[in-house]
PDB file of C-alpha atoms in Angstrom:
ATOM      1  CA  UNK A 508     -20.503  15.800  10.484  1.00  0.00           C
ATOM      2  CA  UNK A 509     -20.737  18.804   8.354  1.00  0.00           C
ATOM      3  CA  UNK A 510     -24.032  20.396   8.213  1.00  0.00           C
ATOM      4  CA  UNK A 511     -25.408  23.367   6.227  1.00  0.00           C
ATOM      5  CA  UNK A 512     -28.566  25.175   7.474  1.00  0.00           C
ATOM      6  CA  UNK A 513     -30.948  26.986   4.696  1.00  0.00           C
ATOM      7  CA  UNK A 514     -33.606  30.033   5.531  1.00  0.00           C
ATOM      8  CA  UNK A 515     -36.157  30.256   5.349  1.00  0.00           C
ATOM      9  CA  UNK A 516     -37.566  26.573   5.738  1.00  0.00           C
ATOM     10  CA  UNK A 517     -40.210  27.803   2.921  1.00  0.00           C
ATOM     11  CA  UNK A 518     -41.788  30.860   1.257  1.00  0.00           C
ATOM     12  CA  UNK A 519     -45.019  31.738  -0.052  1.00  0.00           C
ATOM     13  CA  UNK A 520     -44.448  35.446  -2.239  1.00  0.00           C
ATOM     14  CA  UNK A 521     -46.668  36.766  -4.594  1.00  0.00           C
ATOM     15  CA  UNK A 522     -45.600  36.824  -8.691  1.00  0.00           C
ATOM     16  CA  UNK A 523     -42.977  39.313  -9.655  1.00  0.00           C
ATOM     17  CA  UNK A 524     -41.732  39.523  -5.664  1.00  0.00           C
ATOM     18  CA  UNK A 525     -37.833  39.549  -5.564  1.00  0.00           C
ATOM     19  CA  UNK A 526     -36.508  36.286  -3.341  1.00  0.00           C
ATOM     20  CA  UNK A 527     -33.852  36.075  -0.744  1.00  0.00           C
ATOM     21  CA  UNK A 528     -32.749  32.755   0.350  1.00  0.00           C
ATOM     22  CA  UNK A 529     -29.340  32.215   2.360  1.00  0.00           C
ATOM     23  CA  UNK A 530     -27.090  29.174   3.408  1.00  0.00           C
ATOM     24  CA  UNK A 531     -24.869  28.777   6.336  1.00  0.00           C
ATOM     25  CA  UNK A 532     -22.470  26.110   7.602  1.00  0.00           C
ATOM     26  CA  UNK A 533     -20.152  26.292  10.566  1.00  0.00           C
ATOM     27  CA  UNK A 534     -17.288  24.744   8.171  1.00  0.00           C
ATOM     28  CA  UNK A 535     -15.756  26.093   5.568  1.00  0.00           C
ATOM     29  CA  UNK A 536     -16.511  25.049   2.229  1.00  0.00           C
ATOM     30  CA  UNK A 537     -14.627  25.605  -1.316  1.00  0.00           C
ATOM     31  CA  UNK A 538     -17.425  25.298  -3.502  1.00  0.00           C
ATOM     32  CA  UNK A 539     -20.877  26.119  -3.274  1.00  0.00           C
ATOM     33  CA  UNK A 540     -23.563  24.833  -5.232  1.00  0.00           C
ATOM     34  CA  UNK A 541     -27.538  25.809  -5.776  1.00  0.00           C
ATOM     35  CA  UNK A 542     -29.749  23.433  -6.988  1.00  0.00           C
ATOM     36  CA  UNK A 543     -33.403  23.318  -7.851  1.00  0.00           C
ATOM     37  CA  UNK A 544     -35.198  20.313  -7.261  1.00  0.00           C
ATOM     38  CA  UNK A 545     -38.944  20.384  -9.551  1.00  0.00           C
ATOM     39  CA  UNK A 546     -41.788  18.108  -8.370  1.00  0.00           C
ATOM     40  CA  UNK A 547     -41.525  14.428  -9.038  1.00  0.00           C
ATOM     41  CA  UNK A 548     -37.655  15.421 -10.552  1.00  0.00           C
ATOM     42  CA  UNK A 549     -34.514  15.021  -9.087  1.00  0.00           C
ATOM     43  CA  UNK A 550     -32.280  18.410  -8.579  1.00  0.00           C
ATOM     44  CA  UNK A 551     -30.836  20.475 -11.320  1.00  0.00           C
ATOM     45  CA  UNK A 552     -27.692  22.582 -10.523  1.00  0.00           C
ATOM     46  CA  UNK A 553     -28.491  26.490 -11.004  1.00  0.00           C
ATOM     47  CA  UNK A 554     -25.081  27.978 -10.077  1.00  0.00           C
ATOM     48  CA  UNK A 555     -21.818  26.971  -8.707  1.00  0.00           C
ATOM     49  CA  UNK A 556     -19.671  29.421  -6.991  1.00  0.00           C
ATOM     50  CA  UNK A 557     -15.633  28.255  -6.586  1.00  0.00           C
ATOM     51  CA  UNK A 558     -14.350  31.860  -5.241  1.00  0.00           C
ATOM     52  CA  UNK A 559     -14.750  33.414  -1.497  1.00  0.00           C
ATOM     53  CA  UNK A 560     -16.751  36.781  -2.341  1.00  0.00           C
ATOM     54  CA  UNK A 561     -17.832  35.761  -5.842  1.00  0.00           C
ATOM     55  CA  UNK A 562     -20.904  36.918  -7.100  1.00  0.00           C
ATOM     56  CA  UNK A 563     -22.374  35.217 -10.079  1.00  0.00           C
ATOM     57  CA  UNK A 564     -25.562  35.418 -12.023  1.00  0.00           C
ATOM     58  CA  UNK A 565     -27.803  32.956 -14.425  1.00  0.00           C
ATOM     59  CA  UNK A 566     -30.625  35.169 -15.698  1.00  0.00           C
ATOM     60  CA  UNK A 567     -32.578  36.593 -13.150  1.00  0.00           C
ATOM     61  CA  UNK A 568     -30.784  34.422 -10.301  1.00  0.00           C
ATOM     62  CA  UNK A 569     -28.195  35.577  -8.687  1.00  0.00           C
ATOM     63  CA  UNK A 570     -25.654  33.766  -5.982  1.00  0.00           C
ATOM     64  CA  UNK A 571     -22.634  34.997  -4.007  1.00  0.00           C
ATOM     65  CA  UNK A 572     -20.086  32.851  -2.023  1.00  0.00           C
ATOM     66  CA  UNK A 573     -19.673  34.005   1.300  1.00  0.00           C
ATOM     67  CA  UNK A 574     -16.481  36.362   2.240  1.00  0.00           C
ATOM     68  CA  UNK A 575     -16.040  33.685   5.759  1.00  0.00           C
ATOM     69  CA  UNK A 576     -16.341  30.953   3.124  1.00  0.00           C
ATOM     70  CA  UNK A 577     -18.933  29.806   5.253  1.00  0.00           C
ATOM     71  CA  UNK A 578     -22.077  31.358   3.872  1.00  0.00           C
ATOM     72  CA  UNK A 579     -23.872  31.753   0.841  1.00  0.00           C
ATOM     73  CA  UNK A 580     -27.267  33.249  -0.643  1.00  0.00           C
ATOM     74  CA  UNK A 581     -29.243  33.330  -3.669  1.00  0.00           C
ATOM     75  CA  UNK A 582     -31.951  35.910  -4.975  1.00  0.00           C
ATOM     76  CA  UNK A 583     -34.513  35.463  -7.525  1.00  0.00           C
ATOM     77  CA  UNK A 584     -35.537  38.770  -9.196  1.00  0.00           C
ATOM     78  CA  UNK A 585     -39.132  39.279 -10.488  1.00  0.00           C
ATOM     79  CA  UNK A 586     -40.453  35.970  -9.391  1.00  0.00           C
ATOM     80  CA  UNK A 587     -42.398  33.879 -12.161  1.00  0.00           C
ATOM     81  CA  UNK A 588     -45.125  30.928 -11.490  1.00  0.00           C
ATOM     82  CA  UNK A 589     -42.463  28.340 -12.579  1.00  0.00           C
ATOM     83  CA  UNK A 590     -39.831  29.641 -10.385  1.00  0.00           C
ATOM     84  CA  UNK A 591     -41.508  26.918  -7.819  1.00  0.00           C
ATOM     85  CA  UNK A 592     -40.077  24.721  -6.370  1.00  0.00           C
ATOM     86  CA  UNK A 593     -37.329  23.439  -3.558  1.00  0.00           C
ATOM     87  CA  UNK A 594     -34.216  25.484  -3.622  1.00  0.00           C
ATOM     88  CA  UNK A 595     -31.122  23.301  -2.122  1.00  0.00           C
ATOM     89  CA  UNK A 596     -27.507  25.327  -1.681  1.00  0.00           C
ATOM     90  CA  UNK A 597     -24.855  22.326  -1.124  1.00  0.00           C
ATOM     91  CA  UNK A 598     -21.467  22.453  -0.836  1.00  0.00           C
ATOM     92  CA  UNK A 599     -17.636  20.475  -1.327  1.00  0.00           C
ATOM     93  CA  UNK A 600     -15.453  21.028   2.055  1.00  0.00           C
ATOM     94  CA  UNK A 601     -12.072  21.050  -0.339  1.00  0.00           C
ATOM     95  CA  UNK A 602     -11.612  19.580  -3.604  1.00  0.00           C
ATOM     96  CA  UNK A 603     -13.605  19.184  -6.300  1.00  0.00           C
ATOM     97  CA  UNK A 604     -13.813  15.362  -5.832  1.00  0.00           C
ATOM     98  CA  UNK A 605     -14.967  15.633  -2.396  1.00  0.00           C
ATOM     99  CA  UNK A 606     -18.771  14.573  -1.699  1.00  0.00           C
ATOM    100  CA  UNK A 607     -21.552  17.285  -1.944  1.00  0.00           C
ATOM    101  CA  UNK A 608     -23.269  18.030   0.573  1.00  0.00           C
ATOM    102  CA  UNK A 609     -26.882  19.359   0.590  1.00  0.00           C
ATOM    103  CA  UNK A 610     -28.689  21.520   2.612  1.00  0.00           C
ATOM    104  CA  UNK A 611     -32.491  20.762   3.661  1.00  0.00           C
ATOM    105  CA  UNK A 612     -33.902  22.984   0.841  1.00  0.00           C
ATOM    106  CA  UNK A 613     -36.226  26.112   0.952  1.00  0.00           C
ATOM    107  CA  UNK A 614     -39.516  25.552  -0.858  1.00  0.00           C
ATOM    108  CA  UNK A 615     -40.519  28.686  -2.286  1.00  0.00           C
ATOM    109  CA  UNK A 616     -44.742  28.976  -3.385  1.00  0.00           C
ATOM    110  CA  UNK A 617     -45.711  31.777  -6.065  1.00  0.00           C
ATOM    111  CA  UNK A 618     -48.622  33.130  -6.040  1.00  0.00           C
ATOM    112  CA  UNK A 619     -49.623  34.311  -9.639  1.00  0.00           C
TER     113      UNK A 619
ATOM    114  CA  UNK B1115     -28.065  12.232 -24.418  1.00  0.00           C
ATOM    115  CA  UNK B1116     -29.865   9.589 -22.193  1.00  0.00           C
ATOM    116  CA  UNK B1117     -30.426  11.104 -18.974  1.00  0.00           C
ATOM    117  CA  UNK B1118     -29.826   9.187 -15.687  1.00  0.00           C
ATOM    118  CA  UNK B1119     -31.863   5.915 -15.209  1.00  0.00           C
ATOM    119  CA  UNK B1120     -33.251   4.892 -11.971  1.00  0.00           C
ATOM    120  CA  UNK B1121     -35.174   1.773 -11.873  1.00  0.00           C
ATOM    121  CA  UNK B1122     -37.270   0.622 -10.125  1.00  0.00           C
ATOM    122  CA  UNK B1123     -39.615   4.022  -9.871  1.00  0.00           C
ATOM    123  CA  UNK B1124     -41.800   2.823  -6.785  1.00  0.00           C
ATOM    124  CA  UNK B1125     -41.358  -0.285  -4.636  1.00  0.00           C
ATOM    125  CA  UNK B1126     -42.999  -1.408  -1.289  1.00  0.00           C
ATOM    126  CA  UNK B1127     -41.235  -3.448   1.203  1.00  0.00           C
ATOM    127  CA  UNK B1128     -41.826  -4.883   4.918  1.00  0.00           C
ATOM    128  CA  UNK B1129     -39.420  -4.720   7.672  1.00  0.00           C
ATOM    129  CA  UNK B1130     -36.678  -6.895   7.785  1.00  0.00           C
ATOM    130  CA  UNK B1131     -36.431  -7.150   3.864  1.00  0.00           C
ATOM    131  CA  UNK B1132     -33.630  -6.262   1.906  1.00  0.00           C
ATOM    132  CA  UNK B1133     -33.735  -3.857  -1.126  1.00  0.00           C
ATOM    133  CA  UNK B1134     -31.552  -3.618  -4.022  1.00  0.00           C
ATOM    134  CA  UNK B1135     -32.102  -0.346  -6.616  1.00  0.00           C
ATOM    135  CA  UNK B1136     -30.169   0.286  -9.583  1.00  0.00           C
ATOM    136  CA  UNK B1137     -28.835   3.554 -11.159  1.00  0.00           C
ATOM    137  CA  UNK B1138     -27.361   4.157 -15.098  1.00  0.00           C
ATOM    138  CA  UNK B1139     -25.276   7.191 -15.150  1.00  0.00           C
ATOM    139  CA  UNK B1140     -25.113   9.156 -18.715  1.00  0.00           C
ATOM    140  CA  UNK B1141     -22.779   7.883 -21.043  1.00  0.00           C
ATOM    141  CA  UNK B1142     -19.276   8.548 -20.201  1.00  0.00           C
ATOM    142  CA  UNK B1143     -20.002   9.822 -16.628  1.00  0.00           C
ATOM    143  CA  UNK B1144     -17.529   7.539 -14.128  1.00  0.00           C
ATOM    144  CA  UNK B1145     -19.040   9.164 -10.975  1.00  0.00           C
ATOM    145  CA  UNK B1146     -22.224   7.985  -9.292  1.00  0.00           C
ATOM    146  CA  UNK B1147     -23.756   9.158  -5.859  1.00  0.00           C
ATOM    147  CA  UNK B1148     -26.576   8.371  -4.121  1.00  0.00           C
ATOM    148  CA  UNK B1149     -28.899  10.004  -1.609  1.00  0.00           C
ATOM    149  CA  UNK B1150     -31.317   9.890   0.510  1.00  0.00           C
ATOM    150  CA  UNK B1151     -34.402  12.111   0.302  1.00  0.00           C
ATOM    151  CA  UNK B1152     -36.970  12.379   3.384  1.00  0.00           C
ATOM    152  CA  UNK B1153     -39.029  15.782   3.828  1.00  0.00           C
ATOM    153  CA  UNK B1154     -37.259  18.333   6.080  1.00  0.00           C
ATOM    154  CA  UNK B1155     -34.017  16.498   5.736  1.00  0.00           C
ATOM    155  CA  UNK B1156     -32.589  17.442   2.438  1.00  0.00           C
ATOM    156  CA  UNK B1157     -30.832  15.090   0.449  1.00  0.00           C
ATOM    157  CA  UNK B1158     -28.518  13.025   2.612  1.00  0.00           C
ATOM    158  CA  UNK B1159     -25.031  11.836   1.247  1.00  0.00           C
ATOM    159  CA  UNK B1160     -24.934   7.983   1.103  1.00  0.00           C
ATOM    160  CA  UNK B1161     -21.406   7.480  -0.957  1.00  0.00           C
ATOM    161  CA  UNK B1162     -20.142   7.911  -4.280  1.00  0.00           C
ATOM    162  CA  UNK B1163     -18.714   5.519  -6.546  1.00  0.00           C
ATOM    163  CA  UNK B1164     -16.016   6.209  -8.875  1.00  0.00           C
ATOM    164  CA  UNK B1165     -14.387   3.627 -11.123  1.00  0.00           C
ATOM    165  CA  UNK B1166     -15.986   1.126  -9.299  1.00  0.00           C
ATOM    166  CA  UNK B1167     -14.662   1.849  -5.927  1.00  0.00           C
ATOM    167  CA  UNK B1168     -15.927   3.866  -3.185  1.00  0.00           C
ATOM    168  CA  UNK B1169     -14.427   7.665  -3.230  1.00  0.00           C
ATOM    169  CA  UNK B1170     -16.769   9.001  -0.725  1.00  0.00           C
ATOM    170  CA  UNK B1171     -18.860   7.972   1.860  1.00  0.00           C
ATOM    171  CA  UNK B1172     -21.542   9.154   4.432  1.00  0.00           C
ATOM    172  CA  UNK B1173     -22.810   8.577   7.786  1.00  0.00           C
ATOM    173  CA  UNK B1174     -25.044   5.444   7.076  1.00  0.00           C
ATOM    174  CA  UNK B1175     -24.952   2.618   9.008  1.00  0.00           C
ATOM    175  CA  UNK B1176     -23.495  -0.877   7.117  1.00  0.00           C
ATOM    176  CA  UNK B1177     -26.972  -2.033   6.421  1.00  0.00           C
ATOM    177  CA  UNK B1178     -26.592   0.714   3.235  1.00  0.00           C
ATOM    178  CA  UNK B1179     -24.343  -0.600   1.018  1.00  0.00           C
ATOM    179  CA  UNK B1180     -23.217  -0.416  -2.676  1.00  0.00           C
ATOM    180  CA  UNK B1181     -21.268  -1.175  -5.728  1.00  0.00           C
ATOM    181  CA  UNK B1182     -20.245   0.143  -9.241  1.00  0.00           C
ATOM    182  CA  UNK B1183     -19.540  -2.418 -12.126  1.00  0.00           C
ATOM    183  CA  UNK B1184     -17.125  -1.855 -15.108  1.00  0.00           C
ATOM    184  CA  UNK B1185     -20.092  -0.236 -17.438  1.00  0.00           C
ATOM    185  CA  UNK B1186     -20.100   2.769 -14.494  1.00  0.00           C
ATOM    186  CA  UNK B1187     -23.543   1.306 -13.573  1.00  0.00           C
ATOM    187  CA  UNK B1188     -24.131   1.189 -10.157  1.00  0.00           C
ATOM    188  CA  UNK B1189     -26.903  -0.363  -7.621  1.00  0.00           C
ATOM    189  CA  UNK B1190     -27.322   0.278  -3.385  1.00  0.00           C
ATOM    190  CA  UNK B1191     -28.645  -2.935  -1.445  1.00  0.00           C
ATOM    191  CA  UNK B1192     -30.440  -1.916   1.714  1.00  0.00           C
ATOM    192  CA  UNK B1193     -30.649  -4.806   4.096  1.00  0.00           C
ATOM    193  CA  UNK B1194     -33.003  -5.818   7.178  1.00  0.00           C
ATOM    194  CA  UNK B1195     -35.123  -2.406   6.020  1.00  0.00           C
ATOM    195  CA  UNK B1196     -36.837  -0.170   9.026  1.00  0.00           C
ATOM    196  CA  UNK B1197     -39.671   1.779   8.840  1.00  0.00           C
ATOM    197  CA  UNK B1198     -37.311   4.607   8.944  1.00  0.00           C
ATOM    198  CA  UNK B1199     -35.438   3.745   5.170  1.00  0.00           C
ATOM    199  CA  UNK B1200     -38.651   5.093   3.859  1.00  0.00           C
ATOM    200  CA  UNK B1201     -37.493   7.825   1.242  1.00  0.00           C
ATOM    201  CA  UNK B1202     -36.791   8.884  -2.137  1.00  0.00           C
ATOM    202  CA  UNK B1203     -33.395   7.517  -3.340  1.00  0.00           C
ATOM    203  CA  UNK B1204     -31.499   9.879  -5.916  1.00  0.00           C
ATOM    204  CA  UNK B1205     -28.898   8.621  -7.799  1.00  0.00           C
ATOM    205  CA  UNK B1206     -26.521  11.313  -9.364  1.00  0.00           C
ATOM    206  CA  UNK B1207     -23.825  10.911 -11.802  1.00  0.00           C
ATOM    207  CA  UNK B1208     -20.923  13.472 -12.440  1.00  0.00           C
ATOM    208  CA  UNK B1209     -18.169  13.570 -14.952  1.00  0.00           C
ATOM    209  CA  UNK B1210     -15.149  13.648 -12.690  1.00  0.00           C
ATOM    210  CA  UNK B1211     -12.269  15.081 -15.523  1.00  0.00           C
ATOM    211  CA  UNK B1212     -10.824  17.554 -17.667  1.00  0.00           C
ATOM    212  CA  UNK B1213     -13.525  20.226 -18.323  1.00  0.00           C
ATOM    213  CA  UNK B1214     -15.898  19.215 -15.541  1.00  0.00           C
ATOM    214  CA  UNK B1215     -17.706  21.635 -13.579  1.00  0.00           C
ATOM    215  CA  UNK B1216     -17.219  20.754  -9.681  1.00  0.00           C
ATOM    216  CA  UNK B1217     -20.105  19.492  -8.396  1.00  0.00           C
ATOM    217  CA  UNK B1218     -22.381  19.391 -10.793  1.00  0.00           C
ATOM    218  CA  UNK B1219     -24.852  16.582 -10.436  1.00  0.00           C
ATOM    219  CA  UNK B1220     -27.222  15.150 -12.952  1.00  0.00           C
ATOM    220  CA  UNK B1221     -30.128  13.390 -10.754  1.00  0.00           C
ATOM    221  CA  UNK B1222     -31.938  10.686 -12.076  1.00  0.00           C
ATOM    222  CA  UNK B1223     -35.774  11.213 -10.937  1.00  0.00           C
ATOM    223  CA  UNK B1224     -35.501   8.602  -7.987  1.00  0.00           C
ATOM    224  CA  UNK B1225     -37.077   5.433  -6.316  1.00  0.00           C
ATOM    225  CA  UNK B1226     -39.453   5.677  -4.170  1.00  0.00           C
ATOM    226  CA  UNK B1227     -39.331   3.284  -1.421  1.00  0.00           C
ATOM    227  CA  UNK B1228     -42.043   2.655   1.248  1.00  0.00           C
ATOM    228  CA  UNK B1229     -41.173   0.603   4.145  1.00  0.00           C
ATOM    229  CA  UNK B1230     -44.546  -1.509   5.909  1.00  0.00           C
TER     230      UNK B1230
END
């Protein structure tokens, strides 16, 4: 089945350290999604991307959707204390009614 | 606005039981999904539920099943349970219609179950 692979598996950065994650699938997907999953909470959607080569920001996050429609990554600028957390990019194959599908997260660590 | 309601939070079974956990979308929200949380997996797709029948569904075997009643409520029965159903089921609802922003996904905060 479809499968999307994160990097890296998890992060440990000091406070105010800029973060790259990035998400790749060998299908190509329509939408892609980045969620934020808390301890003890289920996910919360950051940003959803619907265009190939869209680049989109929510405050100091920012995500692009992939050019091959088969990538995407997020950064994190100036890294704060509750910026942790597990970071989960997910994705619809075509319509907007299709199932979303996660990827296995990237747990990022900040060290204040 | 009442978020999503999971209940129960925590529940240990043996093997061989059967499991049945219930989810209460937010008001107006005709979607529900469900999936299953284990470390290094990620959150794996179980179905969705839309106007009480199945729109979606993953790559579980049958012993993962579930419903949706007319109040968009929904609950997932798990049956003969192996050590391996251990996880954290999420239970997401999404309002599938005009205005809707596609896929998002409000999670409810889970139940825990521990297989013996």
């Amino acid at each position: 089945g479809q499968q999307l692979n994160q990097s890296p598996q998890s992060m440990f950065i000091q406070e105010g350290e800029d973060v790259s994650m990035n998400c790749t699938s060998s299908s190509i997907f329509n939408t892609w999604l980045w969620y934020k999953q808390d301890p003890g909470e289920g996910p919360v959607l950051l940003i959803a991307l619907y265009k190939a080569g869209e680049l989109t920001s929510n405050g100091r996050l920012t995500a692009q959707f992939g050019i091959t429609r088969k990538d995407s990554f997020l950064n994190i600028s100036a890294s704060i204390p509750s910026d942790v957390g597990i970071y989960f990019c997910a994705g619809q194959l075509r319509t907007s009614y299709d199932k979303v599908i996660f990827g296995p997260g990237t747990s990022l660590s900040v060290i204040p | 606005k009442a978020g999503v309601t999971q209940t129960p939070r925590y529940l240990i079974k043996t093997r061989g039981q059967q499991v049945t956990l219930s989810c209460s979308p937010i008001s107006g929200h005709r979607s529900v999904s469900w999936y299953q949380q284990t470390p290094g997996q990620g959150l794996q797709f179980l179905f969705e539920y839309f106007s009480e029948t199945q729109r979606n569904k993953g790559n579980f075997p049958g012993r993962f099943s579930g419903r949706q009643f007319s109040n968009s409520r929904s609950e997932m029965n798990v049956s003969t349970l192996e050590l391996g159903d251990s996880a954290l089921y999420l239970c997401a609802s999404a309002y599938s219609g005009t205005g809707m922003i596609a896929g998002e996904l409000f999670f409810g905060e889970g139940s825990r179950l521990t297989v013996l």
